[in-house]
Short mmCIF file of C-alpha atoms in Angstrom, two decimals:
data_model
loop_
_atom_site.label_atom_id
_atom_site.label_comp_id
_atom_site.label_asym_id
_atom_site.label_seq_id
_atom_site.Cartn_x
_atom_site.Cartn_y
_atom_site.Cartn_z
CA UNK A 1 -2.82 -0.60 -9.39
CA UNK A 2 -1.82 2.49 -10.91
CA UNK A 3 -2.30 6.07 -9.05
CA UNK A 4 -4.08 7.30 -11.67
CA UNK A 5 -6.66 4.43 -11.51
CA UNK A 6 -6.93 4.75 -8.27
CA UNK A 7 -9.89 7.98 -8.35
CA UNK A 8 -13.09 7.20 -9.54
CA UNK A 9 -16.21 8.84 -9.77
CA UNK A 10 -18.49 8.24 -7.02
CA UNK A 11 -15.86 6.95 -4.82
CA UNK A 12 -14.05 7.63 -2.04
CA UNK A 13 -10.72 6.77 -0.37
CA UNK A 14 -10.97 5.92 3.49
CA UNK A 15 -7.58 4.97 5.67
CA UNK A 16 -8.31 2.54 8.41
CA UNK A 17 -5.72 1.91 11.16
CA UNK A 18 -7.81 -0.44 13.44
CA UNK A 19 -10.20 -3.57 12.93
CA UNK A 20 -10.90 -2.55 9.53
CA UNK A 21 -7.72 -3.23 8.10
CA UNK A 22 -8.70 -6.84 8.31
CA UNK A 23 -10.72 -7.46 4.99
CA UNK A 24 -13.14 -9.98 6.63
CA UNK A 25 -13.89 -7.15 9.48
CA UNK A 26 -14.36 -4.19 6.61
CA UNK A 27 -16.74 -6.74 4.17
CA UNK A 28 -18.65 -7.10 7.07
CA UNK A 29 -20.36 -4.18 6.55
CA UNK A 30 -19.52 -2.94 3.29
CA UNK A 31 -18.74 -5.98 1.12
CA UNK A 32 -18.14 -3.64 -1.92
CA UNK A 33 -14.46 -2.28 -0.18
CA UNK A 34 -11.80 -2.54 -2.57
CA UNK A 35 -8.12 -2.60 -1.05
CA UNK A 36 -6.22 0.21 -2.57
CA UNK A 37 -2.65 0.03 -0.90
CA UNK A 38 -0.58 0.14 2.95
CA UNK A 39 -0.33 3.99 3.89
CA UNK A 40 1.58 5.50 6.54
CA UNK A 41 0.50 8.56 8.70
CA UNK A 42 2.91 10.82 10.03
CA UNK A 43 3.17 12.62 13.71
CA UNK A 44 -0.19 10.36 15.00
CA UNK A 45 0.42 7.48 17.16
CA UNK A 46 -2.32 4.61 17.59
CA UNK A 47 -4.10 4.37 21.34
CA UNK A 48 -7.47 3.20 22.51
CA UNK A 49 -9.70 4.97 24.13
CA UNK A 50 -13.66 3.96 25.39
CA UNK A 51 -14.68 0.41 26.61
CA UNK A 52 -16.91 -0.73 23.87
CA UNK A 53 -19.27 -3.58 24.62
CA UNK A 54 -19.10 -4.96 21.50
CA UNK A 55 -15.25 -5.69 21.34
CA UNK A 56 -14.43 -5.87 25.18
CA UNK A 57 -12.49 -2.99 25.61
CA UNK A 58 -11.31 0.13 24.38
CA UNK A 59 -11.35 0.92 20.21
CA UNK A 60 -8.42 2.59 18.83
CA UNK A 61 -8.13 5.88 17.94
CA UNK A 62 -5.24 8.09 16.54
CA UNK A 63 -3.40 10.92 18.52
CA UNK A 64 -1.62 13.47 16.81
CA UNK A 65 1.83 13.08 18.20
CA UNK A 66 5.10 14.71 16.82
CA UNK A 67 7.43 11.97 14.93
CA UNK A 68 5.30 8.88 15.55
CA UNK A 69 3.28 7.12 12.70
CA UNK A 70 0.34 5.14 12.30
CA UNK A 71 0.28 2.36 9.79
CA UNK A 72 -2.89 1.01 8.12
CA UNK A 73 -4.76 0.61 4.74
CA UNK A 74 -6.66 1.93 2.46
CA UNK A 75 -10.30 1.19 1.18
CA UNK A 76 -11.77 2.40 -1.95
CA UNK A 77 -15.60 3.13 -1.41
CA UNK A 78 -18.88 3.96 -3.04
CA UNK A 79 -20.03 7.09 -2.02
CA UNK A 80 -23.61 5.91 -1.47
CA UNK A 81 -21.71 3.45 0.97
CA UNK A 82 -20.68 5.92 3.15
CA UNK A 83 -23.59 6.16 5.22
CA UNK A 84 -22.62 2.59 5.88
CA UNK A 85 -19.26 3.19 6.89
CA UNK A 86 -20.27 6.31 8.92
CA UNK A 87 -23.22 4.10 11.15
CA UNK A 88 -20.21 1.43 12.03
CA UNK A 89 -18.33 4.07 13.55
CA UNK A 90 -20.65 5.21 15.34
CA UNK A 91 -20.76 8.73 14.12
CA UNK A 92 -24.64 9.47 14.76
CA UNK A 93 -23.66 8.34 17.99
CA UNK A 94 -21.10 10.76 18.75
CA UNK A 95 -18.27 8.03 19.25
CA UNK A 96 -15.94 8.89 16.31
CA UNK A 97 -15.67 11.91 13.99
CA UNK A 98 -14.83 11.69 10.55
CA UNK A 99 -11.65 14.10 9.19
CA UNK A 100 -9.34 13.94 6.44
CA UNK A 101 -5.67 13.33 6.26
CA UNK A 102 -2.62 12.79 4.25
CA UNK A 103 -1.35 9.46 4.03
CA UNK A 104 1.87 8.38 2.21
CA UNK A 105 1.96 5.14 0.40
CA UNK A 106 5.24 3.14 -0.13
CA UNK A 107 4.91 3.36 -4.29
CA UNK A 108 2.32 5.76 -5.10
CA UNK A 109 2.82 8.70 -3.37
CA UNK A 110 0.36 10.72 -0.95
CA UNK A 111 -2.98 10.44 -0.65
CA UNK A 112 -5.92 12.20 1.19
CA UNK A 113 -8.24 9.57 2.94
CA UNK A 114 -11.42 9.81 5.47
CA UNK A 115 -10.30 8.67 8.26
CA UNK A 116 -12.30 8.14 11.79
CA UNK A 117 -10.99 9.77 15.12
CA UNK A 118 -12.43 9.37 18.55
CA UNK A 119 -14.17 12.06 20.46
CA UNK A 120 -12.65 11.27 23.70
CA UNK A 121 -8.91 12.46 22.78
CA UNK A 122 -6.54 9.93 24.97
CA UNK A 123 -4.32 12.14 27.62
CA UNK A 124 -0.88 12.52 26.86
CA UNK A 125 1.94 9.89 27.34
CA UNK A 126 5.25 9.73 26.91
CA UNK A 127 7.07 6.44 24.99
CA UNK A 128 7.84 4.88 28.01
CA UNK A 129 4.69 5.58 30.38
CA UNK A 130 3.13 3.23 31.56
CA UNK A 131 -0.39 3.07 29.67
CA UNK A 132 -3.52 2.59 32.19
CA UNK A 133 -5.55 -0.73 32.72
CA UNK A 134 -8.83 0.82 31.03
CA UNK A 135 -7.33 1.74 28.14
CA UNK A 136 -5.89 -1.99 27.07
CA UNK A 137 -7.91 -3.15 24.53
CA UNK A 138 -9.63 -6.32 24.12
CA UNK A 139 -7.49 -9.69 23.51
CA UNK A 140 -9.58 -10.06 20.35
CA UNK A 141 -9.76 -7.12 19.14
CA UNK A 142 -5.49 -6.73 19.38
CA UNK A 143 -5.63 -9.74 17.38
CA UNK A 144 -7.84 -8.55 14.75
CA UNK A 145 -5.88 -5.98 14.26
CA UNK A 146 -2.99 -7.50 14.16
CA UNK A 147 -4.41 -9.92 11.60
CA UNK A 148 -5.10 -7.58 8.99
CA UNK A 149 -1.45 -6.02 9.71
CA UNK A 150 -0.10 -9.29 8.38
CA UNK A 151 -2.61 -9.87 5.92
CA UNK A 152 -1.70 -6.69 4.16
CA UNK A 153 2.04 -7.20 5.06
CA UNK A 154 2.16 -4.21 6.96
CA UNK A 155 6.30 -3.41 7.72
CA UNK A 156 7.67 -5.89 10.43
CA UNK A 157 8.58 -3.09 12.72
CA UNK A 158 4.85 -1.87 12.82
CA UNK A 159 3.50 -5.26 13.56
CA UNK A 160 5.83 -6.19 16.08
CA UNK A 161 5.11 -2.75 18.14
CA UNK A 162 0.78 -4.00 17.79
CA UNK A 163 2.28 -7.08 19.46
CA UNK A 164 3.46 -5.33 22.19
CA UNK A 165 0.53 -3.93 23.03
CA UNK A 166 -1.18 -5.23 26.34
CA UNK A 167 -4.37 -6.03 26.40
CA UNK A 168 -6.99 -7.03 29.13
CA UNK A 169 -7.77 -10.69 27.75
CA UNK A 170 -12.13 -10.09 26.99
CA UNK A 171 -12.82 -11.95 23.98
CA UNK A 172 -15.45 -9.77 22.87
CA UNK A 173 -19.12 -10.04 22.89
CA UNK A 174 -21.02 -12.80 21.20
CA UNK A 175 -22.64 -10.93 18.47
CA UNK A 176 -19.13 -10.13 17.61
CA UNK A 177 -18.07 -13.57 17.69
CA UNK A 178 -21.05 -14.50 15.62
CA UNK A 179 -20.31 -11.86 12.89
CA UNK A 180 -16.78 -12.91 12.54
CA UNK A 181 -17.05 -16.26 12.25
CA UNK A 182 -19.99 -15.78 9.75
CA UNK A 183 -17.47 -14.01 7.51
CA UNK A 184 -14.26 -16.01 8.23
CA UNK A 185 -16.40 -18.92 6.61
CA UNK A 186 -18.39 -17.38 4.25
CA UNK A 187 -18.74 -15.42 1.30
CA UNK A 188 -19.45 -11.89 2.10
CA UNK A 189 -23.13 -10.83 2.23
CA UNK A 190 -25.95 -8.13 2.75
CA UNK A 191 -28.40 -10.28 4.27
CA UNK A 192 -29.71 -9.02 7.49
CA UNK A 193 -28.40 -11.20 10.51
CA UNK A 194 -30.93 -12.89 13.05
CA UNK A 195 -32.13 -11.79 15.59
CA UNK A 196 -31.19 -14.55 18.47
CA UNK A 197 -28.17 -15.83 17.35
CA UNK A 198 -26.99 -19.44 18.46
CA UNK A 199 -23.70 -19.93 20.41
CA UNK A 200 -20.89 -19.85 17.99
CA UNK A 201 -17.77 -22.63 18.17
CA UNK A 202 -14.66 -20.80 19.55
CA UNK A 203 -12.76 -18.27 17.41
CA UNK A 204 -9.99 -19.22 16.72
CA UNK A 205 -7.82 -16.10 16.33
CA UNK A 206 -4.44 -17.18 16.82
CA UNK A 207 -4.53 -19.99 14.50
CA UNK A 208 -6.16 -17.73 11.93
CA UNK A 209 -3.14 -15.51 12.87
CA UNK A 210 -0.38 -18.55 12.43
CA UNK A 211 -2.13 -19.25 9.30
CA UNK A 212 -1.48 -16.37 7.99
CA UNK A 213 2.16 -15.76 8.95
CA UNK A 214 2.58 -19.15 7.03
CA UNK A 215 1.22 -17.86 3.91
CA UNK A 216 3.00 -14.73 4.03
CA UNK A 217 6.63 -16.39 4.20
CA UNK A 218 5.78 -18.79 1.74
#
């Protein structure tokens, strides 16, 4: 894709750093998403903040922090989509914020994306502090993450440091289970889920994971 096809009318470029870089995660909600390219953001550094129900632990966030980077992808939206985008993160809700900020991409230059912060700003911490119990994320969520860091063949360096990153073994709760295995399987949809949803088979993560790894070396 060429920069200059990148812009269209009616669209929108959003840079997500978190779940959303998996593909599976983003169609979810807004099947419509097209990938654009990797981007890197300069002086933030990724943390989690906020025990969310719905994953098992804290969601990510970015911090602005001098010389560290964030790595992530980004989305080309609809604009009448963005309501959408804006009621997953929660923005009615006063969990995130949405800003804008310049992202560099490894062939095409800079861009300026939406991007989602959280209101609780993470304290401080130095490279080699010891980062608190509550603010571990989620064993799945890590993994989703992680996922759509090698699906997108995010730089080796990057995905090794997401390895690294503890996390307090939840698997997440079973609507979230339920939506990702829906989409793993399946064709992405609009159709409005159930109400009661049945016990889903286990997820499977690290196989998805392994499966993946596979396909990107070969």
């Amino acid at each position: 894709m060429l920069k200059s096809e990148i812009y269209k009318p009616e669209t929108f470029l959003y840079f997500s750093y978190g779940s959303n870089m998996f593909s599976f995660r983003i169609h979810m909600n807004n099947p419509t998403a097209e990938f654009v390219s990797i981007a890197r953001l300069d002086n933030y550094r990724l943390d989690f903040i906020k025990y969310s129900k719905f994953w098992g632990g804290p969601t990510a966030t970015i911090v602005p922090t001098a010389n560290a980077q964030v790595w992530g992808v980004i989305w080309r939206l609809s604009v009448d989509k963005l309501s959408i985008l804006d009621e997953q993160e929660g923005v009615e809700r006063k969990i995130y914020y949405p800003t804008h900020v310049q992202v560099l991409t490894p062939y095409m230059g800079s861009f300026t994306c939406r991007v989602y912060v959280h209101k609780v700003n993470p304290l401080p911490r130095g490279d080699n502090d010891v980062i608190p119990v509550e603010r571990w994320p989620s064993w799945t969520y890590k993994e989703v993450i992680i996922i759509g860091a090698m699906e997108h063949e995010l730089p080796e360096y990057y995905i090794q440091s997401l390895e690294k990153i503890k996390d307090n073994g939840e698997r997440g709760c079973l609507k979230m289970y339920s939506l990702l295995i829906r989409y793993a399987n399946d064709p992405p949809c609009i159709c409005p889920l159930p109400r009661k949803i049945p016990n889903p088979p286990v997820l499977d993560l690290k196989a998805m994971r392994e499966r993946r790894k596979q396909e990107t070396e070969n």
